[in-house]
PDB file of C-alpha atoms in Angstrom:
ATOM      1  CA  MET A   1      -0.022  -0.004   0.006  1.00 75.00           C
ATOM      2  CA  THR A   2       1.266   3.415  -0.710  1.00 85.00           C
ATOM      3  CA  TYR A   3       1.138   5.863   2.169  1.00 90.00           C
ATOM      4  CA  HIS A   4       0.511   9.489   1.620  1.00 90.00           C
ATOM      5  CA  PHE A   5       1.998  12.401   3.414  1.00 91.00           C
ATOM      6  CA  PRO A   6       1.102  16.098   2.838  1.00 92.00           C
ATOM      7  CA  GLN A   7       4.333  17.758   1.651  1.00 94.00           C
ATOM      8  CA  LEU A   8       5.680  20.263  -0.742  1.00 96.00           C
ATOM      9  CA  ARG A   9       5.297  19.549  -4.290  1.00 97.00           C
ATOM     10  CA  ARG A  10       7.138  22.513  -5.269  1.00 97.00           C
ATOM     11  CA  PRO A  11       9.550  24.906  -3.112  1.00 98.00           C
ATOM     12  CA  ILE A  12       8.208  28.070  -1.490  1.00 98.00           C
ATOM     13  CA  THR A  13       9.759  30.943  -3.315  1.00 98.00           C
ATOM     14  CA  GLU A  14       9.593  34.873  -3.189  1.00 98.00           C
ATOM     15  CA  GLU A  15       7.370  34.568  -6.074  1.00 98.00           C
ATOM     16  CA  SER A  16       5.025  32.307  -4.463  1.00 97.00           C
ATOM     17  CA  ARG A  17       4.968  34.597  -1.217  1.00 98.00           C
ATOM     18  CA  ALA A  18       4.451  37.642  -3.413  1.00 98.00           C
ATOM     19  CA  SER A  19       1.464  35.966  -5.063  1.00 98.00           C
ATOM     20  CA  VAL A  20      -0.241  35.554  -1.602  1.00 98.00           C
ATOM     21  CA  ILE A  21       0.256  39.226  -0.739  1.00 98.00           C
ATOM     22  CA  GLU A  22      -1.184  40.107  -4.015  1.00 98.00           C
ATOM     23  CA  ASP A  23      -4.187  38.060  -3.899  1.00 98.00           C
ATOM     24  CA  PHE A  24      -4.677  38.829  -0.269  1.00 98.00           C
ATOM     25  CA  PRO A  25      -3.489  42.666   0.314  1.00 98.00           C
ATOM     26  CA  GLU A  26      -5.477  42.750   3.674  1.00 98.00           C
ATOM     27  CA  ILE A  27      -2.717  40.703   5.298  1.00 98.00           C
ATOM     28  CA  ALA A  28      -0.656  44.101   5.234  1.00 98.00           C
ATOM     29  CA  GLU A  29      -3.125  45.245   8.074  1.00 98.00           C
ATOM     30  CA  ILE A  30      -1.711  42.881  10.606  1.00 98.00           C
ATOM     31  CA  ALA A  31       0.516  45.013  12.579  1.00 98.00           C
ATOM     32  CA  ASP A  32       2.846  42.398  14.002  1.00 98.00           C
ATOM     33  CA  ALA A  33       5.577  41.741  11.468  1.00 98.00           C
ATOM     34  CA  GLY A  34       6.274  38.369  12.727  1.00 98.00           C
ATOM     35  CA  LEU A  35       2.573  37.261  12.547  1.00 98.00           C
ATOM     36  CA  ARG A  36       2.164  39.041   9.235  1.00 98.00           C
ATOM     37  CA  ALA A  37       5.128  36.997   7.734  1.00 98.00           C
ATOM     38  CA  GLY A  38       3.814  33.779   9.412  1.00 98.00           C
ATOM     39  CA  VAL A  39       0.484  34.226   7.601  1.00 98.00           C
ATOM     40  CA  VAL A  40       2.149  34.642   4.179  1.00 98.00           C
ATOM     41  CA  GLU A  41       4.363  31.534   4.966  1.00 98.00           C
ATOM     42  CA  ALA A  42       1.275  29.432   5.976  1.00 98.00           C
ATOM     43  CA  TRP A  43      -0.502  30.284   2.830  1.00 98.00           C
ATOM     44  CA  SER A  44       2.515  29.890   0.779  1.00 98.00           C
ATOM     45  CA  HIS A  45       3.193  26.507   2.345  1.00 98.00           C
ATOM     46  CA  ALA A  46      -0.483  25.328   1.910  1.00 98.00           C
ATOM     47  CA  LEU A  47      -0.444  26.164  -1.719  1.00 98.00           C
ATOM     48  CA  CYS A  48       2.958  24.572  -2.531  1.00 98.00           C
ATOM     49  CA  CYS A  49       1.601  21.362  -1.078  1.00 98.00           C
ATOM     50  CA  SER A  50      -1.117  21.486  -3.584  1.00 98.00           C
ATOM     51  CA  ASP A  51      -1.401  22.020  -7.320  1.00 98.00           C
ATOM     52  CA  PHE A  52      -2.976  25.427  -6.794  1.00 98.00           C
ATOM     53  CA  HIS A  53      -0.433  28.168  -7.364  1.00 98.00           C
ATOM     54  CA  ARG A  54      -2.521  31.276  -5.957  1.00 98.00           C
ATOM     55  CA  ILE A  55      -5.548  31.753  -3.688  1.00 98.00           C
ATOM     56  CA  THR A  56      -7.362  32.859  -6.657  1.00 98.00           C
ATOM     57  CA  ASP A  57      -7.098  29.482  -8.184  1.00 98.00           C
ATOM     58  CA  ILE A  58      -8.973  27.765  -5.575  1.00 98.00           C
ATOM     59  CA  PRO A  59     -12.687  27.479  -6.272  1.00 97.00           C
ATOM     60  CA  PRO A  60     -15.000  29.608  -4.127  1.00 96.00           C
ATOM     61  CA  ASP A  61     -16.639  27.063  -2.352  1.00 95.00           C
ATOM     62  CA  GLY A  62     -17.275  26.821   1.482  1.00 95.00           C
ATOM     63  CA  ASN A  63     -16.632  23.293   1.461  1.00 94.00           C
ATOM     64  CA  PRO A  64     -15.826  21.211  -1.930  1.00 94.00           C
ATOM     65  CA  GLY A  65     -19.225  21.414  -3.635  1.00 91.00           C
ATOM     66  CA  ALA A  66     -21.229  23.086  -1.041  1.00 91.00           C
ATOM     67  CA  PRO A  67     -21.954  25.913  -0.671  1.00 94.00           C
ATOM     68  CA  VAL A  68     -20.488  27.360  -4.119  1.00 95.00           C
ATOM     69  CA  LEU A  69     -20.561  31.084  -5.003  1.00 96.00           C
ATOM     70  CA  LYS A  70     -21.604  31.849  -8.691  1.00 96.00           C
ATOM     71  CA  SER A  71     -18.585  33.779  -9.420  1.00 96.00           C
ATOM     72  CA  GLY A  72     -15.186  34.619  -8.026  1.00 96.00           C
ATOM     73  CA  SER A  73     -12.606  32.679  -6.261  1.00 97.00           C
ATOM     74  CA  GLN A  74     -11.573  31.674  -2.701  1.00 98.00           C
ATOM     75  CA  ALA A  75      -9.704  35.008  -2.375  1.00 98.00           C
ATOM     76  CA  ASP A  76     -13.215  36.726  -2.362  1.00 98.00           C
ATOM     77  CA  HIS A  77     -14.325  34.699   0.556  1.00 98.00           C
ATOM     78  CA  VAL A  78     -11.387  34.895   2.674  1.00 98.00           C
ATOM     79  CA  ARG A  79     -10.898  38.702   1.980  1.00 98.00           C
ATOM     80  CA  GLY A  80     -14.454  39.306   2.775  1.00 98.00           C
ATOM     81  CA  VAL A  81     -14.369  37.288   6.169  1.00 98.00           C
ATOM     82  CA  PHE A  82     -11.028  39.409   7.047  1.00 98.00           C
ATOM     83  CA  ARG A  83     -13.045  42.528   6.492  1.00 98.00           C
ATOM     84  CA  TYR A  84     -16.268  41.462   8.033  1.00 98.00           C
ATOM     85  CA  ALA A  85     -14.252  40.184  11.375  1.00 98.00           C
ATOM     86  CA  ARG A  86     -12.574  43.421  11.517  1.00 98.00           C
ATOM     87  CA  VAL A  87     -15.802  45.364  11.425  1.00 98.00           C
ATOM     88  CA  VAL A  88     -17.553  43.189  14.020  1.00 97.00           C
ATOM     89  CA  ALA A  89     -14.803  43.402  16.408  1.00 98.00           C
ATOM     90  CA  LYS A  90     -14.613  47.097  16.149  1.00 97.00           C
ATOM     91  CA  GLU A  91     -18.121  47.500  16.878  1.00 97.00           C
ATOM     92  CA  PHE A  92     -18.016  45.327  19.963  1.00 96.00           C
ATOM     93  CA  GLU A  93     -14.745  46.986  21.229  1.00 95.00           C
ATOM     94  CA  ASP A  94     -16.228  50.535  20.692  1.00 96.00           C
ATOM     95  CA  THR A  95     -19.617  49.740  22.424  1.00 97.00           C
ATOM     96  CA  TYR A  96     -18.405  47.572  25.213  1.00 95.00           C
ATOM     97  CA  PRO A  97     -15.043  48.898  26.423  1.00 90.00           C
ATOM     98  CA  GLN A  98     -14.755  45.636  28.709  1.00 94.00           C
ATOM     99  CA  VAL A  99     -14.451  43.432  25.604  1.00 93.00           C
ATOM    100  CA  ALA A 100     -10.583  42.684  25.301  1.00 94.00           C
ATOM    101  CA  ILE A 101      -9.439  41.889  21.739  1.00 97.00           C
ATOM    102  CA  ASP A 102      -6.044  40.896  20.531  1.00 98.00           C
ATOM    103  CA  TRP A 103      -6.068  42.637  17.039  1.00 98.00           C
ATOM    104  CA  ASN A 104      -3.033  40.806  15.894  1.00 98.00           C
ATOM    105  CA  ILE A 105      -4.511  37.430  16.599  1.00 98.00           C
ATOM    106  CA  LEU A 106      -7.951  38.498  15.477  1.00 98.00           C
ATOM    107  CA  LEU A 107      -6.481  39.495  11.939  1.00 98.00           C
ATOM    108  CA  ALA A 108      -3.969  36.724  11.630  1.00 98.00           C
ATOM    109  CA  GLY A 109      -6.716  34.185  12.448  1.00 98.00           C
ATOM    110  CA  ALA A 110      -9.129  35.692  10.108  1.00 98.00           C
ATOM    111  CA  ALA A 111      -6.489  35.578   7.416  1.00 98.00           C
ATOM    112  CA  CYS A 112      -5.647  32.031   8.187  1.00 98.00           C
ATOM    113  CA  HIS A 113      -9.050  30.703   8.770  1.00 98.00           C
ATOM    114  CA  ASP A 114      -9.322  28.926   5.461  1.00 98.00           C
ATOM    115  CA  VAL A 115      -5.559  28.232   4.935  1.00 98.00           C
ATOM    116  CA  GLY A 116      -6.235  24.364   4.931  1.00 98.00           C
ATOM    117  CA  LYS A 117      -8.414  24.796   1.791  1.00 98.00           C
ATOM    118  CA  PRO A 118      -5.573  24.180  -0.708  1.00 98.00           C
ATOM    119  CA  TYR A 119      -5.382  20.724   0.792  1.00 98.00           C
ATOM    120  CA  GLU A 120      -9.034  19.873   0.917  1.00 98.00           C
ATOM    121  CA  PHE A 121      -9.889  21.206  -2.631  1.00 98.00           C
ATOM    122  CA  ASP A 122      -6.672  19.827  -4.315  1.00 98.00           C
ATOM    123  CA  PRO A 123      -7.897  17.924  -7.338  1.00 97.00           C
ATOM    124  CA  ALA A 124      -5.463  15.020  -6.928  1.00 96.00           C
ATOM    125  CA  ASN A 125      -6.306  14.677  -3.021  1.00 97.00           C
ATOM    126  CA  ARG A 126     -10.091  14.685  -4.052  1.00 97.00           C
ATOM    127  CA  LYS A 127      -9.544  11.942  -6.766  1.00 96.00           C
ATOM    128  CA  ARG A 128      -7.536   9.821  -4.546  1.00 95.00           C
ATOM    129  CA  TRP A 129     -10.053  10.174  -1.677  1.00 95.00           C
ATOM    130  CA  ALA A 130     -12.896   9.414  -3.975  1.00 95.00           C
ATOM    131  CA  GLU A 131     -11.419   6.262  -5.383  1.00 94.00           C
ATOM    132  CA  ARG A 132     -10.314   4.722  -2.007  1.00 93.00           C
ATOM    133  CA  PRO A 133     -12.265   6.459   0.729  1.00 93.00           C
ATOM    134  CA  ALA A 134     -11.588   3.312   3.048  1.00 93.00           C
ATOM    135  CA  ASP A 135      -7.915   4.174   2.984  1.00 93.00           C
ATOM    136  CA  ALA A 136      -7.812   7.479   4.707  1.00 93.00           C
ATOM    137  CA  GLY A 137     -11.293   8.926   4.701  1.00 94.00           C
ATOM    138  CA  GLN A 138     -13.040  11.292   2.288  1.00 93.00           C
ATOM    139  CA  PRO A 139     -11.300  13.717   3.005  1.00 95.00           C
ATOM    140  CA  THR A 140      -8.551  12.598   5.345  1.00 95.00           C
ATOM    141  CA  PHE A 141      -9.247  15.662   7.451  1.00 94.00           C
ATOM    142  CA  ARG A 142     -11.030  18.774   6.739  1.00 96.00           C
ATOM    143  CA  HIS A 143      -9.491  22.224   5.830  1.00 97.00           C
ATOM    144  CA  SER A 144     -10.106  23.476   9.335  1.00 97.00           C
ATOM    145  CA  VAL A 145      -7.864  20.505  10.959  1.00 97.00           C
ATOM    146  CA  TYR A 146      -5.299  20.821   8.151  1.00 98.00           C
ATOM    147  CA  GLY A 147      -5.351  24.485   8.445  1.00 98.00           C
ATOM    148  CA  MET A 148      -4.437  24.124  12.192  1.00 98.00           C
ATOM    149  CA  TYR A 149      -1.509  21.922  11.270  1.00 98.00           C
ATOM    150  CA  VAL A 150      -0.308  24.425   8.563  1.00 98.00           C
ATOM    151  CA  CYS A 151      -0.425  27.335  11.110  1.00 98.00           C
ATOM    152  CA  LEU A 152       1.712  25.450  13.681  1.00 98.00           C
ATOM    153  CA  ILE A 153       4.406  24.133  11.287  1.00 98.00           C
ATOM    154  CA  SER A 154       4.559  27.844   9.631  1.00 98.00           C
ATOM    155  CA  GLY A 155       5.596  29.162  13.238  1.00 98.00           C
ATOM    156  CA  LEU A 156       2.290  30.846  13.985  1.00 98.00           C
ATOM    157  CA  PRO A 157       1.201  30.781  17.637  1.00 98.00           C
ATOM    158  CA  GLU A 158      -1.403  28.292  18.933  1.00 98.00           C
ATOM    159  CA  GLU A 159      -3.920  31.272  19.257  1.00 98.00           C
ATOM    160  CA  VAL A 160      -3.961  31.607  15.579  1.00 98.00           C
ATOM    161  CA  ALA A 161      -4.038  27.774  14.836  1.00 98.00           C
ATOM    162  CA  HIS A 162      -7.015  27.680  17.249  1.00 98.00           C
ATOM    163  CA  ILE A 163      -9.019  29.829  15.059  1.00 98.00           C
ATOM    164  CA  ALA A 164      -8.044  27.883  11.996  1.00 98.00           C
ATOM    165  CA  VAL A 165      -9.571  24.778  13.505  1.00 98.00           C
ATOM    166  CA  GLY A 166     -12.317  26.455  15.583  1.00 97.00           C
ATOM    167  CA  HIS A 167     -13.887  28.770  12.919  1.00 96.00           C
ATOM    168  CA  SER A 168     -16.085  25.708  11.610  1.00 94.00           C
ATOM    169  CA  PHE A 169     -18.070  23.005  13.084  1.00 90.00           C
ATOM    170  CA  GLU A 170     -15.104  21.635  15.115  1.00 91.00           C
ATOM    171  CA  GLY A 171     -15.332  24.667  17.248  1.00 90.00           C
ATOM    172  CA  ASN A 172     -18.804  23.286  18.387  1.00 91.00           C
ATOM    173  CA  HIS A 173     -16.881  20.796  20.426  1.00 93.00           C
ATOM    174  CA  MET A 174     -14.448  23.036  22.133  1.00 94.00           C
ATOM    175  CA  GLY A 175     -14.376  26.311  24.043  1.00 95.00           C
ATOM    176  CA  VAL A 176     -13.364  29.048  21.743  1.00 96.00           C
ATOM    177  CA  SER A 177     -11.463  32.160  22.230  1.00 97.00           C
ATOM    178  CA  THR A 178     -13.094  35.669  21.752  1.00 97.00           C
ATOM    179  CA  GLU A 179     -11.096  36.132  18.575  1.00 98.00           C
ATOM    180  CA  CYS A 180     -12.031  32.774  17.285  1.00 98.00           C
ATOM    181  CA  MET A 181     -15.737  33.487  18.055  1.00 97.00           C
ATOM    182  CA  ILE A 182     -15.611  36.646  16.061  1.00 98.00           C
ATOM    183  CA  VAL A 183     -14.065  35.036  13.199  1.00 98.00           C
ATOM    184  CA  ARG A 184     -16.559  31.971  13.373  1.00 97.00           C
ATOM    185  CA  GLN A 185     -19.503  34.604  13.231  1.00 97.00           C
ATOM    186  CA  ALA A 186     -17.943  36.483  10.358  1.00 98.00           C
ATOM    187  CA  ASP A 187     -17.501  33.387   8.230  1.00 97.00           C
ATOM    188  CA  HIS A 188     -20.889  31.919   8.746  1.00 95.00           C
ATOM    189  CA  GLY A 189     -22.374  35.383   8.312  1.00 96.00           C
ATOM    190  CA  TRP A 190     -20.629  35.966   5.353  1.00 97.00           C
ATOM    191  CA  TRP A 191     -22.181  32.839   3.720  1.00 96.00           C
ATOM    192  CA  HIS A 192     -25.547  33.563   4.817  1.00 94.00           C
ATOM    193  CA  VAL A 193     -25.480  37.066   3.320  1.00 95.00           C
ATOM    194  CA  ALA A 194     -24.018  35.604   0.060  1.00 95.00           C
ATOM    195  CA  ALA A 195     -26.955  33.092  -0.026  1.00 94.00           C
ATOM    196  CA  THR A 196     -29.426  35.911   1.026  1.00 93.00           C
ATOM    197  CA  LEU A 197     -28.150  38.025  -2.008  1.00 95.00           C
ATOM    198  CA  GLY A 198     -28.712  35.046  -4.428  1.00 95.00           C
ATOM    199  CA  LEU A 199     -24.801  34.788  -4.888  1.00 96.00           C
ATOM    200  CA  VAL A 200     -24.765  31.191  -4.141  1.00 95.00           C
ATOM    201  CA  HIS A 201     -25.974  28.224  -6.216  1.00 94.00           C
ATOM    202  CA  GLU A 202     -29.098  27.151  -4.598  1.00 88.00           C
ATOM    203  CA  ASP A 203     -28.541  23.461  -5.236  1.00 88.00           C
ATOM    204  CA  THR A 204     -25.426  23.601  -3.341  1.00 88.00           C
ATOM    205  CA  MET A 205     -26.641  25.339  -0.066  1.00 80.00           C
ATOM    206  CA  SER A 206     -26.860  22.483   2.375  1.00 70.00           C
ATOM    207  CA  GLY A 207     -25.967  23.516   5.659  1.00 58.00           C
ATOM    208  CA  LEU A 208     -27.257  27.094   5.356  1.00 59.00           C
ATOM    209  CA  ALA A 209     -30.757  28.089   6.729  1.00 48.00           C
ATOM    210  CA  SER A 210     -33.339  27.129   4.550  1.00 42.00           C
ATOM    211  CA  ASN A 211     -35.286  30.308   4.987  1.00 39.00           C
ATOM    212  CA  LEU A 212     -32.377  32.053   2.805  1.00 41.00           C
ATOM    213  CA  ARG A 213     -33.314  30.290  -0.170  1.00 41.00           C
ATOM    214  CA  SER A 214     -36.702  31.957  -0.950  1.00 41.00           C
ATOM    215  CA  ARG A 215     -36.329  35.548  -1.671  1.00 40.00           C
ATOM    216  CA  PRO A 216     -32.673  36.718  -2.936  1.00 44.00           C
ATOM    217  CA  LEU A 217     -32.526  40.385  -2.848  1.00 45.00           C
ATOM    218  CA  ALA A 218     -32.309  42.308  -6.266  1.00 46.00           C
ATOM    219  CA  LEU A 219     -28.734  42.994  -7.408  1.00 50.00           C
ATOM    220  CA  LYS A 220     -27.530  45.913  -9.472  1.00 46.00           C
ATOM    221  CA  ASN A 221     -27.063  45.033 -13.102  1.00 45.00           C
TER     222      ASN A 221
END
């Protein structure tokens, strides 16, 4: 039997790092230089362990096949969640001064919440899992779990890795940090609003509230 290990398929280069910054310019808003570099390294590592060369190459799905945006790429989602989390955190910090938010951790975690998607979406991985799911599962582990691993091996602190694993339903089975809770709500809320606006293919909307399917709002031409 052939055993599989997530590993680099091509070296991480300055070009690959530059593509991450180009596709995800909001990373520059992370004030801590070490965290900012770690986020770029995590995305570069995840991409170079897959056949995707850029974040914009990854399909615009929440999970492979559901829900699926009608247009755009994964970059539209991860950038949107980053901006959404920033606004939510600012609202609560301004309104309730007793709320303590570590902005470096929040923004780094928001930037890395879906860093595991290159692995889960990789066509070669998905083909292998579909053909032999009894070997290692289908998928072996979800993007949230793989994202935690990528964060840690890229030198990011456990607080950021916690957000990567806790932003999705794995967070239902663990206590989550303040920053993780904000990113979770931003991520889930982003998909609900996208569905309400009719930006998601209806036949891929399992897992989103059914009442969002009925009346998408009119969009500008």
